[in-house]
Tab-separated table of C-alpha atoms in Angstrom:
chain	number	residue	atom	x	y	z
A	1	MET	CA	-10.468	7.702	-10.316
A	2	SER	CA	-9.350	10.837	-7.823
A	3	TRP	CA	-6.058	11.013	-9.580
A	4	GLY	CA	-3.532	10.780	-12.885
A	5	LEU	CA	-1.661	8.226	-13.792
A	6	SER	CA	1.129	10.835	-15.655
A	7	PRO	CA	2.454	13.544	-14.417
A	8	GLN	CA	1.699	16.774	-14.426
A	9	THR	CA	1.856	18.361	-18.454
A	10	ASN	CA	1.615	21.866	-19.497
A	11	LEU	CA	-1.339	20.976	-22.331
A	12	LEU	CA	0.509	23.976	-24.671
A	13	SER	CA	3.612	23.658	-24.287
A	14	GLY	CA	5.322	25.447	-27.537
A	15	LYS	CA	1.854	26.492	-28.419
A	16	GLN	CA	0.754	29.645	-30.120
A	17	HIS	CA	-2.768	30.862	-30.065
A	18	GLN	CA	-3.390	34.149	-31.405
A	19	SER	CA	-7.815	34.180	-30.208
A	20	ASN	CA	-8.612	36.136	-27.485
A	21	GLU	CA	-9.587	32.761	-25.776
A	22	VAL	CA	-8.017	29.141	-25.801
A	23	ASN	CA	-10.218	26.296	-25.018
A	24	ILE	CA	-8.946	23.471	-23.545
A	25	LEU	CA	-10.663	20.253	-22.902
A	26	LEU	CA	-9.720	17.590	-20.744
A	27	LEU	CA	-12.129	14.331	-19.914
A	28	CYS	CA	-11.586	12.335	-16.827
A	29	PRO	CA	-8.405	13.247	-15.830
A	30	GLY	CA	-9.172	12.825	-12.148
A	31	ASP	CA	-7.462	15.889	-11.053
A	32	PRO	CA	-6.369	18.801	-11.562
A	33	ARG	CA	-2.832	18.602	-12.454
A	34	SER	CA	-2.240	19.602	-15.870
A	35	ILE	CA	-4.509	22.458	-15.138
A	36	LEU	CA	-2.555	24.099	-12.800
A	37	LYS	CA	0.744	23.380	-14.985
A	38	THR	CA	-0.136	25.444	-17.916
A	39	LEU	CA	-2.083	27.923	-15.583
A	40	ALA	CA	1.824	28.482	-13.971
A	41	ASP	CA	3.971	28.098	-16.914
A	42	ALA	CA	0.960	30.129	-18.514
A	43	VAL	CA	2.183	33.009	-16.494
A	44	ILE	CA	5.610	32.850	-16.706
A	45	GLU	CA	5.364	32.892	-20.866
A	46	ARG	CA	2.913	36.569	-20.598
A	47	GLY	CA	6.069	37.616	-17.940
A	48	SER	CA	8.370	36.654	-20.483
A	49	LEU	CA	6.947	38.131	-23.338
A	50	ASP	CA	7.512	41.509	-24.793
A	51	ASP	CA	4.116	43.934	-25.725
A	52	GLY	CA	2.938	42.555	-29.385
A	53	ALA	CA	4.728	39.213	-28.914
A	54	ASP	CA	2.675	36.336	-30.578
A	55	SER	CA	1.493	33.568	-28.157
A	56	TYR	CA	-0.063	35.220	-25.016
A	57	SER	CA	-1.762	38.079	-24.612
A	58	GLN	CA	-2.968	39.547	-21.448
A	59	SER	CA	-6.435	40.324	-23.242
A	60	GLN	CA	-6.489	36.210	-23.446
A	61	HIS	CA	-8.572	33.820	-22.464
A	62	LEU	CA	-6.938	30.033	-21.136
A	63	ARG	CA	-10.744	28.248	-20.707
A	64	PHE	CA	-10.577	25.142	-18.973
A	65	HIS	CA	-13.415	22.685	-19.400
A	66	ILE	CA	-13.435	19.187	-17.358
A	67	VAL	CA	-15.635	16.705	-17.696
A	68	GLU	CA	-15.800	14.048	-15.099
A	69	GLU	CA	-18.542	11.370	-14.904
A	70	HIS	CA	-18.444	11.288	-11.628
A	71	THR	CA	-20.266	13.629	-9.408
A	72	GLU	CA	-17.847	12.431	-6.165
A	73	ILE	CA	-14.876	13.319	-8.288
A	74	LEU	CA	-15.574	16.772	-9.657
A	75	ALA	CA	-16.456	18.144	-6.328
A	76	ARG	CA	-12.853	17.372	-5.538
A	77	HIS	CA	-12.130	19.525	-8.222
A	78	PHE	CA	-13.616	21.960	-7.248
A	79	LEU	CA	-12.251	21.932	-3.301
A	80	LEU	CA	-9.013	21.618	-4.611
A	81	LEU	CA	-8.882	24.111	-6.564
A	82	HIS	CA	-10.645	26.269	-4.576
A	83	THR	CA	-7.803	25.215	-1.573
A	84	PHE	CA	-5.098	26.155	-4.213
A	85	PHE	CA	-6.662	29.624	-4.350
A	86	ASP	CA	-7.123	30.788	-1.188
A	87	GLU	CA	-5.071	33.089	-0.806
A	88	SER	CA	-6.205	33.625	3.385
A	89	VAL	CA	-4.005	30.480	3.817
A	90	PRO	CA	-0.137	31.429	3.573
A	91	ILE	CA	1.560	29.036	0.304
A	92	LYS	CA	3.660	27.361	2.930
A	93	GLN	CA	0.127	25.841	5.278
A	94	ARG	CA	-1.158	25.575	2.232
A	95	SER	CA	0.552	24.149	-0.426
A	96	VAL	CA	1.120	20.881	2.295
A	97	MET	CA	-2.908	20.716	3.271
A	98	TYR	CA	-3.806	20.252	-0.702
A	99	LEU	CA	-1.578	17.458	-1.165
A	100	GLU	CA	-3.046	15.805	2.342
A	101	ILE	CA	-7.459	16.577	1.484
A	102	PHE	CA	-5.440	15.607	-2.353
A	103	GLY	CA	-3.276	11.856	-1.353
A	104	ASN	CA	-4.262	10.503	1.930
A	105	SER	CA	-6.778	8.564	3.512
A	106	MET	CA	-6.704	10.205	7.411
A	107	ILE	CA	-5.803	14.247	7.323
A	108	THR	CA	-5.109	16.181	10.444
A	109	ASP	CA	-7.661	17.954	12.891
A	110	LYS	CA	-7.274	21.258	11.215
A	111	ALA	CA	-7.184	20.417	6.910
A	112	SER	CA	-10.949	17.843	8.192
A	113	ALA	CA	-11.681	22.098	9.153
A	114	TYR	CA	-11.197	23.673	6.789
A	115	VAL	CA	-12.439	21.395	5.000
A	116	GLU	CA	-15.952	21.288	6.197
A	117	GLU	CA	-16.100	24.933	5.767
A	118	LYS	CA	-14.927	24.399	1.962
A	119	GLY	CA	-17.919	22.244	1.413
A	120	LYS	CA	-20.424	25.027	2.989
A	121	SER	CA	-18.860	27.254	1.108
A	122	LEU	CA	-18.750	25.733	-2.486
A	123	VAL	CA	-22.642	24.592	-1.687
A	124	GLU	CA	-23.590	28.292	-1.973
A	125	LEU	CA	-20.871	28.598	-4.447
A	126	VAL	CA	-23.007	25.598	-6.631
A	127	LEU	CA	-26.669	27.940	-5.139
A	128	ASP	CA	-26.374	30.921	-4.652
A	129	GLU	CA	-23.814	32.151	-8.494
A	130	LYS	CA	-23.492	35.433	-6.586
A	131	GLU	CA	-21.402	34.038	-4.216
A	132	GLN	CA	-17.763	33.180	-6.152
A	133	LEU	CA	-15.942	33.285	-2.650
A	134	GLY	CA	-13.427	35.640	-4.054
A	135	LEU	CA	-12.319	34.107	-7.084
A	136	GLU	CA	-14.743	35.594	-9.565
A	137	GLY	CA	-14.189	34.882	-13.216
A	138	ILE	CA	-12.537	31.131	-12.216
A	139	PHE	CA	-15.565	28.947	-11.781
A	140	ASP	CA	-18.237	29.311	-14.832
A	141	LEU	CA	-21.200	26.919	-13.672
A	142	SER	CA	-23.188	28.464	-16.940
A	143	LEU	CA	-23.032	24.447	-18.638
A	144	LEU	CA	-24.117	22.828	-15.240
A	145	LYS	CA	-28.233	21.656	-15.255
A	146	GLN	CA	-30.019	22.478	-11.586
A	147	ARG	CA	-30.376	19.285	-11.080
A	148	GLU	CA	-26.416	19.154	-11.303
A	149	LYS	CA	-25.698	21.533	-8.853
A	150	ASP	CA	-28.312	20.146	-6.615
A	151	ASP	CA	-25.480	16.493	-6.866
A	152	LEU	CA	-23.102	18.753	-6.097
A	153	ALA	CA	-23.837	19.951	-3.674
A	154	SER	CA	-25.793	17.110	-1.779
A	155	VAL	CA	-21.429	15.820	-2.236
A	156	PHE	CA	-20.258	19.496	-0.180
A	157	GLU	CA	-22.501	19.109	1.909
A	158	SER	CA	-21.529	15.426	2.821
A	159	PHE	CA	-17.939	17.379	3.715
A	160	GLY	CA	-18.704	18.486	6.433
A	161	ALA	CA	-21.565	15.558	7.489
A	162	PRO	CA	-20.286	12.396	9.823
A	163	SER	CA	-20.169	9.617	7.698
A	164	HIS	CA	-22.657	6.644	6.785
A	165	CYS	CA	-19.550	4.784	5.623
A	166	ASP	CA	-15.636	4.309	7.314
A	167	LEU	CA	-13.195	4.898	5.264
A	168	MET	CA	-10.335	2.767	7.004
A	169	GLU	CA	-12.758	0.119	6.912
A	170	GLU	CA	-14.437	0.111	3.955
A	171	ARG	CA	-10.521	0.593	3.220
A	172	SER	CA	-10.005	-2.912	4.726
A	173	TYR	CA	-12.277	-4.533	2.679
A	174	ILE	CA	-11.023	-3.661	-0.506
A	175	LEU	CA	-8.020	-4.965	0.645
A	176	ARG	CA	-9.362	-7.814	1.088
A	177	SER	CA	-10.849	-8.192	-1.811
A	178	TYR	CA	-8.167	-7.256	-4.206
A	179	TYR	CA	-6.168	-9.430	-2.041
A	180	GLY	CA	-7.630	-12.510	-1.452
A	181	ASP	CA	-5.596	-15.615	-0.934
A	182	ARG	CA	-2.955	-13.284	-0.180
A	183	TYR	CA	-4.106	-11.122	1.716
A	184	ASP	CA	-1.323	-12.459	4.810
A	185	SER	CA	1.367	-12.998	2.772
A	186	ARG	CA	0.543	-8.847	1.502
A	187	SER	CA	3.438	-6.783	2.257
A	188	ALA	CA	5.771	-9.319	0.526
A	189	VAL	CA	2.758	-8.187	-2.859
A	190	ILE	CA	3.088	-4.836	-1.982
A	191	ASP	CA	7.388	-5.179	-2.362
A	192	TRP	CA	7.389	-6.967	-5.037
A	193	ASP	CA	4.827	-4.240	-7.052
A	194	TYR	CA	7.523	-2.144	-6.088
A	195	HIS	CA	10.657	-3.516	-7.415
A	196	THR	CA	9.243	-4.388	-10.676
A	197	GLN	CA	6.471	-1.880	-11.330
A	198	VAL	CA	6.657	1.125	-9.142
A	199	LYS	CA	11.185	1.621	-8.531
A	200	PRO	CA	11.681	0.975	-12.468
A	201	PHE	CA	9.941	4.780	-14.061
A	202	ALA	CA	9.804	6.299	-10.580
A	203	SER	CA	12.921	5.642	-7.884
A	204	ILE	CA	12.512	8.747	-6.042
A	205	ILE	CA	8.607	7.145	-4.570
A	206	HIS	CA	10.120	5.671	-1.598
A	207	PRO	CA	9.570	1.752	-1.047
A	208	THR	CA	7.973	2.785	2.828
A	209	GLN	CA	6.242	5.616	1.379
A	210	PHE	CA	4.509	2.989	-1.671
A	211	ARG	CA	4.293	0.809	0.915
A	212	ASP	CA	2.691	2.759	4.250
A	213	TRP	CA	-0.280	4.194	0.671
A	214	ARG	CA	-1.065	0.756	-0.189
A	215	LEU	CA	-1.560	-0.430	3.259
A	216	GLU	CA	-3.076	2.750	5.603
A	217	GLY	CA	-3.908	5.308	3.009
A	218	GLN	CA	-1.635	7.938	3.695
A	219	ALA	CA	0.515	9.184	0.929
A	220	PHE	CA	1.265	12.513	1.959
A	221	GLU	CA	2.178	13.333	5.615
A	222	PHE	CA	4.559	16.199	7.324
A	223	GLY	CA	7.174	16.469	9.908
A	224	GLY	CA	4.949	15.387	13.763
A	225	SER	CA	1.582	16.461	12.265
A	226	SER	CA	-1.103	14.183	14.173
A	227	TYR	CA	-3.452	12.413	11.076
A	228	ASN	CA	-6.421	11.774	12.619
A	229	SER	CA	-10.191	12.776	10.666
A	230	THR	CA	-10.681	10.598	7.841
A	231	ASN	CA	-10.984	12.563	4.548
A	232	GLN	CA	-14.229	12.805	4.171
A	233	THR	CA	-13.850	14.215	0.442
A	234	VAL	CA	-12.456	10.627	-0.675
A	235	PRO	CA	-14.559	9.387	-2.940
A	236	ILE	CA	-15.463	5.454	-0.890
A	237	PRO	CA	-17.703	2.486	-2.705
A	238	THR	CA	-21.105	1.199	-1.553
A	239	LYS	CA	-23.864	-0.072	-2.539
A	240	SER	CA	-25.574	3.114	-3.862
A	241	ARG	CA	-22.121	4.025	-5.220
A	242	THR	CA	-20.730	1.471	-7.485
A	243	HIS	CA	-19.592	3.262	-9.758
A	244	LEU	CA	-16.752	4.867	-8.073
A	245	LYS	CA	-13.446	2.657	-7.669
A	246	MET	CA	-11.237	3.580	-5.439
A	247	ASP	CA	-7.618	3.043	-6.375
A	248	VAL	CA	-5.506	0.434	-3.823
A	249	THR	CA	-2.887	0.239	-5.995
A	250	THR	CA	-0.637	2.897	-7.854
A	251	GLY	CA	-1.852	5.381	-6.223
A	252	PRO	CA	-1.652	9.308	-5.999
A	253	PHE	CA	2.376	9.805	-6.278
A	254	ILE	CA	2.478	9.965	-10.492
A	255	SER	CA	0.511	13.418	-10.571
A	256	TYR	CA	2.619	15.635	-9.146
A	257	GLY	CA	5.899	13.873	-7.583
A	258	ILE	CA	7.747	12.129	-10.581
A	259	ASP	CA	9.300	14.894	-12.376
A	260	CYS	CA	9.148	18.423	-11.826
A	261	ASP	CA	10.748	21.763	-14.223
A	262	ARG	CA	14.540	21.497	-14.062
A	263	THR	CA	14.639	25.228	-14.242
A	264	ASP	CA	15.222	26.330	-11.207
A	265	PRO	CA	19.616	25.289	-10.466
A	266	PHE	CA	18.804	23.565	-7.736
A	267	ALA	CA	15.428	21.132	-9.626
A	268	ASP	CA	18.576	18.157	-10.266
A	269	ALA	CA	18.899	17.428	-5.734
A	270	LEU	CA	15.642	16.437	-5.441
A	271	PHE	CA	16.471	13.388	-7.305
A	272	GLU	CA	19.616	12.939	-6.580
A	273	VAL	CA	21.078	9.171	-6.158
A	274	HIS	CA	23.062	8.402	-2.897
A	275	ASN	CA	25.218	5.105	-2.941
A	276	LYS	CA	25.159	4.466	-6.674
A	277	GLY	CA	27.002	0.929	-7.948
A	278	THR	CA	25.653	-0.090	-4.451
A	279	GLY	CA	23.627	-2.416	-3.201
A	280	ALA	CA	22.096	0.086	-1.378
A	281	VAL	CA	21.459	2.776	-4.111
A	282	GLN	CA	18.914	5.635	-1.748
A	283	HIS	CA	17.573	8.748	-2.895
A	284	ARG	CA	18.170	12.445	-0.807
A	285	TYR	CA	14.427	13.698	-1.074
A	286	SER	CA	10.971	11.640	-1.999
A	287	SER	CA	7.963	12.078	-4.199
A	288	THR	CA	6.991	14.084	-1.129
A	289	ASP	CA	9.240	16.764	-1.773
A	290	VAL	CA	8.995	16.565	-5.680
A	291	SER	CA	4.905	16.748	-4.652
A	292	LEU	CA	5.290	19.883	-2.762
A	293	TYR	CA	7.658	22.028	-4.490
A	294	ASN	CA	5.490	21.384	-7.786
A	295	ILE	CA	2.886	22.574	-5.507
A	296	ALA	CA	4.427	25.242	-4.068
A	297	ARG	CA	6.253	26.645	-7.366
A	298	PHE	CA	2.636	26.551	-9.193
A	299	MET	CA	1.450	28.730	-6.218
A	300	TRP	CA	4.188	30.541	-6.141
A	301	GLU	CA	4.146	32.157	-9.946
A	302	ILE	CA	0.160	32.288	-10.274
A	303	SER	CA	0.385	34.372	-7.315
A	304	THR	CA	3.628	36.723	-8.077
A	305	ARG	CA	3.945	36.319	-11.650
A	306	GLU	CA	7.629	35.567	-10.902
A	307	GLU	CA	9.199	32.361	-11.369
A	308	TYR	CA	9.878	30.701	-7.887
A	309	ARG	CA	14.028	30.065	-7.255
A	310	MET	CA	14.522	27.910	-4.147
A	311	GLN	CA	17.321	29.938	-1.917
A	312	THR	CA	18.318	27.008	-0.720
A	313	LYS	CA	20.174	23.447	-2.157
A	314	GLY	CA	17.020	20.882	-0.798
A	315	ASP	CA	14.330	23.099	0.709
A	316	VAL	CA	11.996	22.727	-0.731
A	317	LEU	CA	10.089	25.846	0.582
A	318	SER	CA	12.991	27.641	0.672
A	319	GLY	CA	11.523	30.398	-1.881
A	320	ILE	CA	9.296	32.027	-0.508
A	321	GLY	CA	10.573	32.961	2.515
A	322	GLY	CA	10.011	36.455	3.283
A	323	GLU	CA	9.707	37.717	-0.460
A	324	CYS	CA	6.675	36.208	-0.907
A	325	ILE	CA	5.401	38.464	3.033
A	326	GLU	CA	6.697	42.232	1.083
A	327	LYS	CA	5.118	41.580	-2.242
A	328	ILE	CA	1.951	41.287	-0.371
A	329	ASP	CA	1.755	43.892	1.833
A	330	THR	CA	3.364	46.339	-0.736
A	331	ASP	CA	1.139	45.104	-4.104
A	332	ASN	CA	-2.742	45.534	-4.623
A	333	VAL	CA	-3.697	42.158	-3.690
A	334	GLN	CA	-7.068	42.256	-5.572
A	335	GLU	CA	-4.802	42.571	-8.530
A	336	GLU	CA	-2.034	40.529	-8.086
A	337	THR	CA	-3.947	36.556	-6.705
A	338	ASP	CA	-6.895	36.972	-8.653
A	339	PRO	CA	-5.485	34.235	-11.447
A	340	PRO	CA	-4.269	36.593	-14.949
A	341	GLY	CA	-5.243	36.771	-17.793
A	342	ARG	CA	-8.868	36.894	-16.873
A	343	VAL	CA	-8.756	33.328	-16.162
A	344	SER	CA	-11.048	31.501	-16.118
A	345	PHE	CA	-12.481	27.669	-15.520
A	346	SER	CA	-15.776	26.366	-17.101
A	347	ILE	CA	-16.966	23.432	-15.526
A	348	VAL	CA	-18.833	20.867	-18.179
A	349	PRO	CA	-19.956	18.096	-15.725
A	350	ILE	CA	-21.362	14.571	-18.419
A	351	LYS	CA	-22.424	11.465	-17.256
A	352	ASP	CA	-20.531	10.396	-20.845
A	353	CYS	CA	-18.457	11.910	-22.702
A	354	ARG	CA	-19.615	10.541	-26.326
A	355	THR	CA	-22.506	13.419	-24.910
A	356	LEU	CA	-20.169	17.259	-26.333
A	357	PHE	CA	-20.337	15.102	-30.155
A	358	ARG	CA	-24.081	15.408	-30.026
A	359	LYS	CA	-23.610	19.201	-28.949
A	360	GLN	CA	-23.485	21.694	-31.798
A	361	ARG	CA	-22.281	23.913	-29.184
A	362	PHE	CA	-18.780	21.925	-28.405
A	363	LYS	CA	-18.044	21.578	-32.712
A	364	GLY	CA	-14.557	22.767	-33.780
A	365	LEU	CA	-13.947	24.872	-30.198
A	366	PHE	CA	-10.738	23.256	-29.025
A	367	HIS	CA	-7.673	23.939	-29.323
A	368	SER	CA	-5.613	21.386	-27.198
A	369	VAL	CA	-7.856	18.253	-25.437
A	370	PHE	CA	-6.464	15.765	-22.867
A	371	VAL	CA	-7.808	12.658	-22.721
A	372	SER	CA	-7.181	10.044	-19.701
A	373	HIS	CA	-6.649	6.148	-19.772
A	374	ASP	CA	-10.197	6.555	-18.023
A	375	ALA	CA	-12.123	8.203	-20.939
A	376	SER	CA	-9.268	6.978	-23.704
A	377	SER	CA	-11.950	4.733	-25.929
A	378	ILE	CA	-13.486	7.897	-27.026
A	379	VAL	CA	-10.604	8.639	-29.476
A	380	LYS	CA	-11.672	5.009	-31.567
A	381	ASP	CA	-15.201	7.428	-32.314
A	382	LEU	CA	-14.107	9.517	-34.830
A	383	ASN	CA	-17.193	12.690	-34.670
A	384	PHE	CA	-14.592	12.561	-31.497
A	385	TYR	CA	-13.358	15.301	-33.475
A	386	GLU	CA	-15.450	17.596	-34.748
A	387	LEU	CA	-14.788	19.068	-31.465
A	388	MET	CA	-11.228	19.989	-31.821
A	389	LYS	CA	-9.946	23.435	-34.554
A	390	SER	CA	-7.775	22.518	-37.388
A	391	GLY	CA	-4.177	22.658	-35.968
A	392	ALA	CA	-5.180	21.456	-32.263
A	393	SER	CA	-3.751	18.911	-29.872
A	394	MET	CA	-4.007	15.815	-28.096
A	395	THR	CA	-3.110	14.773	-25.233
A	396	VAL	CA	-3.476	10.586	-23.797
A	397	GLU	CA	-3.064	9.043	-20.791
A	398	THR	CA	-1.265	5.525	-20.915
A	399	CYS	CA	-1.903	3.177	-18.318
A	400	SER	CA	1.913	2.572	-18.071
A	401	LEU	CA	2.750	4.504	-15.135
A	402	GLN	CA	-0.434	1.896	-13.201
A	403	VAL	CA	1.345	-0.793	-11.202
A	404	VAL	CA	-0.692	-4.281	-11.787
A	405	THR	CA	-1.016	-3.746	-14.951
A	406	ASN	CA	1.155	-6.860	-16.961
A	407	LYS	CA	4.239	-5.508	-18.680
A	408	SER	CA	2.522	-6.586	-22.757
A	409	HIS	CA	-0.934	-5.072	-21.316
A	410	LYS	CA	0.254	-2.263	-21.273
A	411	GLN	CA	2.057	-2.156	-23.836
A	412	GLU	CA	-0.671	-3.594	-26.072
A	413	SER	CA	-2.323	-0.681	-25.260
A	414	THR	CA	-0.163	2.039	-26.319
A	415	LYS	CA	-0.251	0.202	-29.016
A	416	ARG	CA	-3.579	0.160	-30.098
A	417	LEU	CA	-3.782	3.669	-28.802
A	418	ARG	CA	-1.378	4.000	-31.565
A	419	GLU	CA	-3.162	2.852	-34.074
A	420	MET	CA	-6.399	4.277	-33.667
A	421	LEU	CA	-5.007	7.568	-33.486
A	422	GLY	CA	-2.907	7.830	-36.380
A	423	GLY	CA	-6.290	6.556	-38.872
A	424	ALA	CA	-7.951	8.908	-37.287
A	425	ASN	CA	-5.656	11.763	-38.818
A	426	MET	CA	-3.577	12.694	-35.543
A	427	THR	CA	-0.025	12.762	-35.897
A	428	GLU	CA	2.473	12.271	-33.202
A	429	THR	CA	4.787	15.081	-32.273
A	430	THR	CA	8.247	15.139	-30.440
A	431	VAL	CA	7.621	16.477	-27.337
A	432	VAL	CA	11.157	16.510	-24.565
A	433	ARG	CA	10.487	15.166	-21.410
A	434	ASN	CA	11.580	12.760	-18.674
A	435	ALA	CA	12.547	10.146	-19.704
A	436	ASP	CA	11.419	8.395	-16.898
A	437	CYS	CA	7.639	9.046	-17.862
A	438	ASN	CA	8.272	8.622	-21.895
A	439	GLU	CA	5.613	6.751	-22.580
A	440	SER	CA	2.526	7.790	-19.839
A	441	LEU	CA	1.643	10.521	-22.482
A	442	LEU	CA	1.428	10.424	-26.622
A	443	MET	CA	1.573	13.519	-27.147
A	444	PHE	CA	-0.575	14.105	-31.361
A	445	ARG	CA	-2.290	16.869	-33.287
A	446	ILE	CA	-4.987	16.349	-36.109
A	447	ASN	CA	-3.511	17.005	-39.228
């Protein structure tokens, strides 16, 4: 899918690594949410450490290896990461545009022009590695075969080309196939899904917001913006691309929009509920506000190496203000905007995750591994655990937050995962998490 089934999480939370390079493997994460969260937290943690501390040193590499089975999803990683780090666009506009591209079927004309422009730049990136788009050291293409680069370039070119398949028409076809005889009563089905499967774990997702996305594919809309252009980055299943799946049930809200760090004094207010104990309980803010807060916070902290703090309750962008302008005007821009600590991303497109443990160079390499629900069957193979260093951590995504998967199936699936990981000499660890998201991620450590 184009997004995950779990909230963003720090894949190095509470862990100390002495090596100069920390290798993190993500198997089919769908989006870069946990990369951004891990990176932002590492930047702040480093900034709070004295010289010689045991955790993250300034010379340490955080090296993220992203495995996606489908080129179209991998291409979205490139574009989203490039958008995230593109400091030619101010954080306020960039965070909004990031969410548009990430979660909407239709985007603004301005965002569409941006996608087309960056698509052309990304073609140059994968075909001419000398061109690094001002993000030197971020993308390591050394593990890409030439054929895989050509495939990526083809997808990037499609970002600016007229689509041979109408996204909204294709989405309508998928919706008709999904609802079947219930199509004419789909609004009632959506309301049922919301109240039975969304509201219990993420009431911050407003019912109207969820309904709009299920019907029209619009998750994040801002102010008086007009959304007239097709989002060319959305992977569309066609006869030649039957491997792709378009999510029309769960939505992109989980990745950034149902939880956030509460260290900001005003963060708890984003989940403020009015009319408790009545039949008209309502959140003051929405999943869009939480998503925007998370993205803006990550951008701010990675850019400035300072903790993000809202200056006004409820105004998720109020922590930027003039302070960001002053920071850029007075400091060395190149030094401040380059991701700190020589953080690099190694993009590893592999059609089958299992090819990893057939390559000697990956054995015993990884300090931390993230396994998405789509890739979770790999935990059954004992050879998979040879990829990890002794004491490495593993974060496994469950289907507990997936909509239209019945409750008993979710519970049984999670139980099987625990049994398989326990049989593979993994010990489940205790991690303090938002109670609503408890079962979306299982945390283990290799013995």
